[in-house]
Amino acid sequence: MKHIDLDSNTITALSTPPGKGGVGVIRISGSQALLILSKIIEKWRGHPRIISRIQPGHMYHSYILSSDKRIDECMVVYFKAPNSYTGEDSAEISFHSNPFLAEEILDIIRDIDPETIRLALPGEFTYRAYKNGKLDLIQAESVNELINANSRFFARMKFGSLEGKLSRIMMQLKEDLIQLGIAVETGIEFEEDQFLEGITITEKLDDTMKRIDSILSASRFNEQLNRGLNVVIVGKVNVGKSSLFNLLLMEERSITSSIPGTTRDFIREKIYLDGFPIEITDVAGINRETKDDIEAQGIQRSLDKVKNADAVIFMVDASRHFDKTDKEIFYLIKKKKKIIVANKLDILAPDSWENLNAFFEREKEEVFGISVKDQINIEGVTQFLKQIILELKEASRDSEFTANKRQRQLLEELKQILRLIKKMVEAQSSHIEIIGEEIRSAISIIGQLMGEITPEEILNRIFSEFCIGK
Ligand SMILES: Nc1nc2c(ncn2[C@@H]2O[C@H](COP(=O)(O)OP(=O)(O)O)[C@@H](O)[C@H]2O)c(=O)[nH]1
Ligand SMILES: [Mg+2]
């Protein structure tokens, strides 16, 4: 898809999701914005000096006209360049959201001058904002990521990036590096290892690397929280895994039955706890003695799912004997973050609880007795999940923004270069030119992060992920 042909056309698109709803918003950006308003908004129709009648940033009530006929009531706002989202002359028309009406309004707008007015490409408003210096690339990416956030928390983090919290750190770092470059080139005395105001160069570099590290780790946690925690329920066949899965989902999605081994593959569903997405997977029961081929494949897939899980709910059956297969499964998941539940407390077998406890005490693990059927202690399971979320939140506690994958990769590279510079400074290297070279490549990475020197194909990729109207 082509995004980066920055032509001088005026662009327009529906910025709200297409469909029926209270209000829809059509956006217009470009030099024809005022002309368009003077043609289709009753209040200003045919007014030659519309600019004297319209105050930027004010909302006006009027009607949309299609060849002199009112087709809808609307609210209109005009933004005068450069004080708009895109930095160009812009307008927004709010109307009663209906897909046919939206199409008609867009048609009327284009028909005013099909040579210079066209529909916007996905992300083109934001692309223009970026090109006109209203947003740097980190901020532009955050716009789309904010829109697609899967939780309040992640939306807040992305808004932090959109507000420029990461960009400001990068700008400061660039400033520091420029200072360092000047110091190096004007022949700094490395023995003194002095930088600005009492901080040594190596201290400064250490600080910066630590800062980058904390941004990286917090951002990874943030992303995990956004993607959804991946939790797998494991245990022998018939212990009640699918029943628990269903209970957690509060709806019957997986077929429970008393015939062992019916859930042959896996089912995955998303639930929300405290506003955070959790993906729960119900897998085939693990029965190592199975002769059935299809079931054996299912089991293999279960083991793969377990390997990739962020956390595991390990279930045993308190109405049966805790046996070799249970133990084998336990040893498979021993190193995972987990909760061990003994289900069917309502039909507890004699000695079974003692056996379980004896085994898990040796393993220094706690067992939660539950009954899915009678809904006993199910909060213990949800509490466990909430606890993991809390831990993740704790890990990203201080973050006010979050870096995406592209940004993280560049930050990793930046860290490597800073490490190299530090080594050279420590070694009191006399190769000033080499240090200068490294400083320049560090600055260039910051340039890529901010979108000052980003290759076209990367820009294309970034903006093609946007939706139309943004
Ligand atoms: N008595 C009792 N039966 C249960 C309980 N949980 C599940 N079951 C029954 O155990 C059988 C197997 O359950 P299912 O969820 O299919 O087990 P899975 O093979 O581990 O997925 C079904 O007949 C369930 O109704 C429970 O807490 N108490
Ligand atoms: Mg099952």
XYZ file of C-alpha atoms and ligand atoms in Angstrom:
499
model
C 0.000 0.000 0.000
C 1.222 3.472 -0.820
C 1.327 5.925 2.035
C 4.257 8.081 1.587
C 3.380 9.930 -1.542
C 2.845 13.188 0.165
C 0.700 14.950 -2.415
C -1.049 18.241 -1.863
C -4.529 16.772 -2.194
C -7.140 17.405 0.406
C -8.075 14.130 2.054
C -11.251 13.009 3.755
C -12.464 9.902 5.575
C -14.884 8.624 8.148
C -12.913 8.616 11.400
C -15.442 6.775 13.543
C -16.103 3.047 13.067
C -18.425 2.616 10.086
C -21.922 1.620 11.094
C -25.007 2.772 12.914
C -24.480 4.829 16.016
C -25.110 8.054 17.855
C -22.498 10.173 16.180
C -20.137 9.695 13.260
C -17.241 12.001 12.467
C -15.884 12.794 9.024
C -12.487 14.365 8.885
C -11.125 16.650 6.198
C -7.514 17.774 5.934
C -5.850 19.975 3.330
C -6.031 23.317 1.651
C -9.577 22.729 0.344
C -11.065 22.293 3.809
C -12.673 25.730 3.947
C -13.908 25.517 0.362
C -15.597 22.224 1.225
C -17.314 23.754 4.256
C -18.516 26.671 2.147
C -20.117 24.253 -0.311
C -21.799 21.720 1.930
C -22.539 23.392 5.268
C -25.718 25.441 5.148
C -24.424 28.069 7.548
C -21.538 28.994 5.303
C -22.848 28.002 1.932
C -21.647 30.230 -0.858
C -19.986 32.583 1.560
C -17.011 34.079 -0.262
C -15.208 35.170 2.879
C -16.066 32.219 5.025
C -12.869 32.715 7.017
C -14.234 35.935 8.513
C -17.331 34.101 9.767
C -15.743 30.990 11.165
C -13.663 30.859 14.319
C -11.119 28.051 14.422
C -11.678 25.534 17.187
C -15.307 26.538 17.702
C -18.129 24.146 17.195
C -21.042 25.236 15.029
C -24.444 23.732 14.585
C -25.750 23.533 11.017
C -26.984 21.233 8.233
C -25.229 19.222 5.560
C -26.453 20.003 2.063
C -26.631 17.820 -0.979
C -27.468 20.088 -3.941
C -29.396 22.512 -1.772
C -31.244 19.807 0.153
C -30.556 19.208 3.821
C -29.485 15.601 4.286
C -28.538 15.751 7.955
C -28.060 17.965 10.934
C -24.445 18.365 11.988
C -21.871 19.928 14.247
C -18.801 21.307 12.517
C -15.436 22.441 13.730
C -12.651 24.038 11.719
C -8.943 23.968 12.637
C -6.648 26.472 11.000
C -3.192 25.340 9.936
C -0.851 24.736 11.641
C -3.028 24.314 14.729
C -4.621 21.028 13.781
C -3.903 17.315 14.175
C -2.269 17.099 10.756
C -0.797 20.576 10.808
C -2.920 21.437 7.775
C -6.211 23.262 7.428
C -8.730 20.738 8.737
C -12.357 20.229 9.598
C -14.485 17.689 11.410
C -18.139 17.133 10.723
C -20.207 15.207 13.285
C -23.394 13.718 11.908
C -25.873 10.941 12.710
C -23.837 7.825 12.168
C -25.253 5.731 9.372
C -23.152 3.966 6.743
C -25.237 5.218 3.767
C -25.229 8.754 5.013
C -21.475 8.607 5.630
C -20.925 7.398 2.091
C -23.114 10.139 0.693
C -21.311 12.881 2.618
C -17.941 11.575 1.439
C -19.268 11.519 -2.126
C -20.467 15.118 -1.960
C -17.122 16.219 -0.561
C -15.137 14.519 -3.331
C -17.486 15.742 -6.040
C -16.619 19.333 -5.175
C -13.273 18.792 -6.910
C -12.319 15.205 -7.688
C -8.952 16.439 -8.994
C -7.762 17.692 -5.636
C -9.977 15.975 -3.086
C -9.741 12.263 -2.431
C -10.359 9.628 0.224
C -7.593 9.291 2.803
C -5.435 6.173 2.911
C -5.222 4.219 6.179
C -3.233 6.250 8.686
C -2.815 9.163 6.289
C -3.975 11.850 8.731
C -1.383 10.673 11.233
C 1.197 10.307 8.475
C 0.667 13.953 7.549
C 0.901 14.918 11.222
C 4.236 13.109 11.349
C 5.484 14.658 8.091
C 4.473 18.114 9.258
C 6.337 17.667 12.531
C 3.236 17.541 14.749
C 4.199 14.070 16.010
C 7.476 12.191 15.979
C 7.463 8.575 14.848
C 7.209 7.142 18.382
C 4.152 9.308 18.968
C 2.629 8.423 15.613
C 3.001 4.711 16.361
C 1.439 5.257 19.784
C -1.690 6.701 18.201
C -2.440 3.381 16.554
C -1.322 1.359 19.571
C -3.520 3.403 21.882
C -6.497 2.741 19.610
C -5.742 -0.978 19.665
C -4.952 -1.299 23.379
C -6.599 -4.259 25.102
C -6.797 -2.831 28.577
C -7.059 0.461 30.401
C -3.565 -0.057 31.654
C -2.045 -0.505 28.216
C -4.035 2.408 26.834
C -2.562 4.581 29.574
C 0.953 3.407 28.781
C 0.456 4.162 25.111
C -0.941 7.552 25.908
C 2.266 8.179 27.839
C 4.230 7.457 24.665
C 1.836 9.591 22.633
C 2.345 12.465 25.035
C 6.049 12.218 24.316
C 7.344 10.633 27.531
C 9.682 8.258 25.692
C 10.529 10.845 23.040
C 11.668 13.343 25.666
C 14.034 10.815 27.209
C 15.453 10.131 23.762
C 15.870 13.826 22.996
C 17.707 14.319 26.272
C 19.946 11.379 25.515
C 20.689 12.770 22.086
C 21.635 16.076 23.706
C 23.953 14.256 26.132
C 25.573 12.351 23.294
C 26.151 15.533 21.334
C 27.814 17.051 24.407
C 29.909 13.948 24.816
C 30.857 14.074 21.142
C 32.004 17.672 21.485
C 33.943 16.832 24.619
C 35.646 13.944 22.868
C 36.449 15.888 19.749
C 37.868 18.852 21.601
C 40.281 16.509 23.305
C 38.896 15.697 26.710
C 41.248 14.483 29.398
C 40.090 10.929 29.964
C 42.121 10.575 33.121
C 39.766 13.060 34.698
C 36.796 11.300 33.133
C 34.774 14.431 33.659
C 31.462 15.121 32.066
C 28.958 17.760 32.975
C 28.622 19.089 36.507
C 30.536 16.542 38.472
C 29.187 13.417 36.755
C 31.838 11.337 35.102
C 31.308 10.081 31.571
C 31.193 6.478 32.695
C 28.685 7.270 35.435
C 26.531 9.050 32.902
C 26.735 6.115 30.484
C 25.923 3.661 33.288
C 22.902 5.696 34.272
C 21.686 5.807 30.718
C 22.133 2.080 30.169
C 20.257 1.347 33.389
C 17.465 3.621 32.265
C 17.248 1.852 28.913
C 17.208 -1.517 30.676
C 14.314 -0.548 32.869
C 12.401 0.809 29.871
C 13.013 -2.483 28.076
C 11.916 -4.768 30.892
C 8.875 -2.686 31.851
C 7.820 -2.551 28.212
C 8.024 -6.332 27.886
C 5.820 -6.774 30.950
C 3.406 -4.178 29.635
C 3.142 -6.013 26.380
C 2.527 -9.298 28.159
C -0.269 -7.650 30.093
C -1.740 -6.327 26.877
C -1.449 -9.566 24.945
C -3.095 -11.436 27.755
C -1.696 -13.842 30.250
C -1.461 -17.305 28.811
C -2.795 -19.804 31.354
C -3.165 -23.528 30.695
C -5.205 -26.010 32.716
C -3.427 -29.373 32.886
C -4.059 -32.687 34.537
C -5.069 -36.235 33.871
C -8.119 -37.122 31.862
C -11.457 -36.666 33.630
C -10.237 -34.715 36.647
C -12.557 -31.806 35.783
C -10.392 -29.460 33.698
C -13.054 -28.638 31.130
C -15.575 -28.136 33.916
C -13.303 -25.565 35.551
C -12.604 -23.936 32.199
C -16.319 -23.556 31.622
C -16.919 -22.236 35.070
C -14.200 -19.633 34.571
C -15.749 -18.654 31.291
C -19.250 -18.722 32.733
C -20.452 -20.263 29.558
C -20.517 -23.726 28.066
C -17.948 -23.691 25.324
C -16.122 -26.935 25.873
C -18.029 -30.215 25.954
C -17.754 -31.852 29.358
C -18.498 -35.490 29.594
C -17.805 -38.411 31.830
C -16.181 -40.401 29.014
C -12.424 -40.075 29.478
C -10.494 -38.245 26.794
C -13.183 -36.317 24.913
C -11.354 -33.014 24.780
C -8.884 -34.156 22.198
C -7.442 -30.883 21.190
C -7.520 -27.596 23.001
C -9.891 -24.694 23.427
C -8.762 -21.209 24.202
C -10.858 -18.344 25.493
C -10.204 -14.901 26.817
C -11.513 -13.735 30.164
C -10.950 -10.443 31.965
C -9.896 -10.228 35.587
C -9.532 -6.773 37.121
C -9.694 -5.431 33.573
C -6.784 -7.555 32.338
C -7.075 -10.107 29.576
C -6.240 -13.702 30.405
C -6.258 -16.420 27.803
C -7.201 -19.728 29.312
C -6.484 -22.911 27.450
C -8.253 -26.172 28.142
C -6.136 -28.973 26.736
C -6.529 -32.676 26.223
C -6.028 -34.653 29.384
C -2.651 -36.214 29.731
C -2.869 -39.976 29.768
C 0.471 -41.498 29.029
C -0.822 -45.017 28.455
C -3.126 -44.002 25.652
C -3.326 -46.303 22.625
C -5.498 -43.946 20.693
C -3.540 -42.111 18.012
C -5.672 -38.991 17.822
C -5.598 -38.678 21.555
C -1.831 -39.140 21.558
C -1.510 -36.205 19.164
C -3.753 -34.143 21.390
C -1.527 -34.949 24.330
C 1.562 -33.898 22.435
C -0.110 -30.615 21.651
C -1.054 -30.209 25.311
C 2.556 -30.569 26.291
C 3.510 -27.868 23.772
C 0.860 -25.566 25.180
C 2.152 -26.187 28.676
C 5.668 -25.313 27.610
C 4.579 -21.892 26.337
C 2.251 -21.052 29.207
C 2.865 -18.062 31.469
C 1.150 -19.997 34.258
C -0.446 -23.369 34.825
C -3.433 -24.642 36.757
C -2.510 -28.215 37.650
C -5.549 -30.275 38.543
C -5.795 -33.625 40.274
C -8.885 -35.609 41.213
C -9.504 -35.851 44.963
C -12.040 -38.618 44.414
C -9.403 -40.910 42.962
C -5.954 -41.986 43.961
C -3.102 -39.663 43.355
C -1.028 -41.826 41.011
C 2.036 -42.121 38.840
C 0.535 -40.158 35.937
C -0.346 -37.258 38.245
C 3.225 -37.230 39.494
C 4.621 -37.332 35.982
C 2.532 -34.367 34.961
C 3.590 -32.535 38.088
C 7.240 -33.001 37.250
C 6.584 -31.618 33.763
C 5.195 -28.383 35.151
C 7.232 -28.190 38.348
C 9.206 -25.157 37.224
C 6.188 -23.214 35.977
C 4.293 -20.578 37.860
C 1.361 -22.686 39.032
C -1.509 -23.441 41.330
C -2.213 -27.035 42.330
C -5.883 -27.833 42.748
C -7.466 -31.062 43.969
C -10.935 -31.121 42.429
C -14.083 -33.036 43.416
C -13.763 -32.211 47.095
C -17.473 -33.049 47.263
C -16.720 -36.727 46.672
C -13.357 -36.882 48.392
C -11.929 -40.428 48.552
C -10.664 -41.770 51.895
C -6.926 -41.128 52.372
C -6.709 -39.177 49.138
C -6.209 -35.820 50.853
C -3.505 -37.261 53.144
C -1.710 -38.805 50.165
C -1.790 -35.564 48.231
C -0.580 -33.528 51.140
C 2.208 -35.920 51.938
C 3.486 -35.728 48.373
C 3.183 -31.968 47.936
C 4.607 -31.207 51.365
C 7.753 -32.978 50.251
C 7.702 -30.827 47.131
C 7.075 -27.739 49.271
C 3.895 -26.980 47.373
C 0.450 -26.092 48.587
C -2.699 -27.873 47.400
C -6.053 -26.140 47.111
C -9.044 -28.376 47.530
C -11.865 -27.287 45.231
C -15.105 -28.557 43.825
C -16.136 -27.255 40.458
C -19.480 -28.981 40.814
C -20.364 -27.360 44.137
C -18.307 -24.250 43.377
C -16.147 -24.585 46.464
C -12.949 -22.494 46.659
C -13.057 -21.351 43.034
C -12.002 -17.885 44.275
C -8.700 -19.545 45.195
C -8.099 -20.066 41.485
C -9.111 -16.576 40.435
C -7.075 -15.180 43.313
C -4.046 -17.007 41.939
C -4.585 -15.428 38.505
C -5.087 -11.996 40.021
C -1.876 -12.425 41.955
C 0.096 -13.010 38.749
C -1.400 -9.889 37.233
C -0.434 -7.983 40.339
C 3.130 -9.198 40.044
C 3.285 -8.082 36.426
C 1.811 -4.733 37.378
C 4.411 -4.437 40.090
C 7.148 -5.132 37.556
C 5.968 -2.304 35.354
C 4.867 -0.132 38.246
C 6.989 2.896 37.517
C 6.405 2.961 33.805
C 4.390 5.787 32.411
C 4.817 4.768 28.825
C 5.777 1.673 26.896
C 8.068 0.907 23.978
C 6.915 -1.309 21.123
C 8.952 -4.020 19.425
C 10.540 -1.757 16.826
C 11.483 0.732 19.504
C 12.808 -1.994 21.800
C 15.052 -3.394 19.087
C 16.576 0.022 18.490
C 16.959 0.582 22.236
C 18.833 -2.733 22.473
C 21.182 -1.589 19.711
C 21.622 1.735 21.409
C 22.555 0.018 24.658
C 25.202 -2.076 22.899
C 26.795 1.020 21.422
C 26.752 2.847 24.753
C 28.426 -0.167 26.339
C 31.122 -0.020 23.680
C 31.649 3.709 24.203
C 31.966 3.141 27.934
C 34.604 0.462 27.379
C 36.601 2.761 25.131
C 36.413 5.604 27.608
C 37.457 3.284 30.448
C 40.345 1.966 28.417
C 41.387 5.598 27.979
C 41.527 4.853 24.322
C 43.398 7.392 22.308
C 41.294 6.624 19.236
C 39.178 9.691 19.508
C 37.859 9.193 15.965
C 36.504 5.750 16.801
C 34.686 6.993 19.871
C 33.332 9.849 17.790
C 32.137 7.344 15.210
C 30.293 5.295 17.850
C 28.696 8.392 19.297
C 27.454 9.292 15.837
C 25.929 5.860 15.318
C 24.212 6.099 18.727
C 22.753 9.448 17.667
C 21.639 7.929 14.391
C 19.748 5.174 16.247
C 17.897 7.836 18.188
C 17.129 9.436 14.828
C 15.594 6.161 13.648
C 13.573 5.848 16.829
C 12.145 9.322 16.467
C 11.588 8.932 12.745
C 14.087 11.576 11.700
C 15.909 9.125 9.467
C 13.568 6.172 9.090
C 13.667 4.153 5.856
C 10.595 4.459 3.650
C 9.692 0.785 3.843
C 9.549 0.956 7.620
C 7.317 4.002 7.454
C 5.125 2.194 4.971
C 4.841 -0.786 7.267
C 4.008 1.354 10.277
C 1.312 3.438 8.609
C -0.288 0.597 6.691
C -1.239 -0.952 10.037
C -3.463 2.012 10.802
C -7.147 2.069 10.104
C -8.767 4.460 7.667
C -9.689 7.790 9.164
C -6.824 7.930 11.630
N -18.497 -34.731 41.750
C -17.857 -33.907 40.964
N -17.746 -34.144 39.672
C -17.054 -33.267 38.887
C -16.468 -32.105 39.428
N -15.846 -31.453 38.435
C -16.067 -32.164 37.315
N -16.794 -33.278 37.575
C -17.209 -34.315 36.630
O -16.064 -35.029 36.184
C -16.242 -35.471 34.864
C -15.074 -35.048 33.991
O -15.044 -33.649 33.881
P -14.303 -32.901 32.711
O -14.400 -31.449 33.039
O -14.769 -33.351 31.397
O -12.825 -33.422 32.946
P -11.515 -33.263 32.029
O -11.328 -34.510 31.278
O -10.406 -33.049 32.996
O -11.722 -32.070 31.148
C -17.581 -34.888 34.398
O -18.570 -35.869 34.542
C -17.828 -33.748 35.377
O -19.181 -33.474 35.557
C -16.607 -31.857 40.848
O -16.144 -30.895 41.419
N -17.291 -32.807 41.569
Mg -11.641 -31.961 29.122
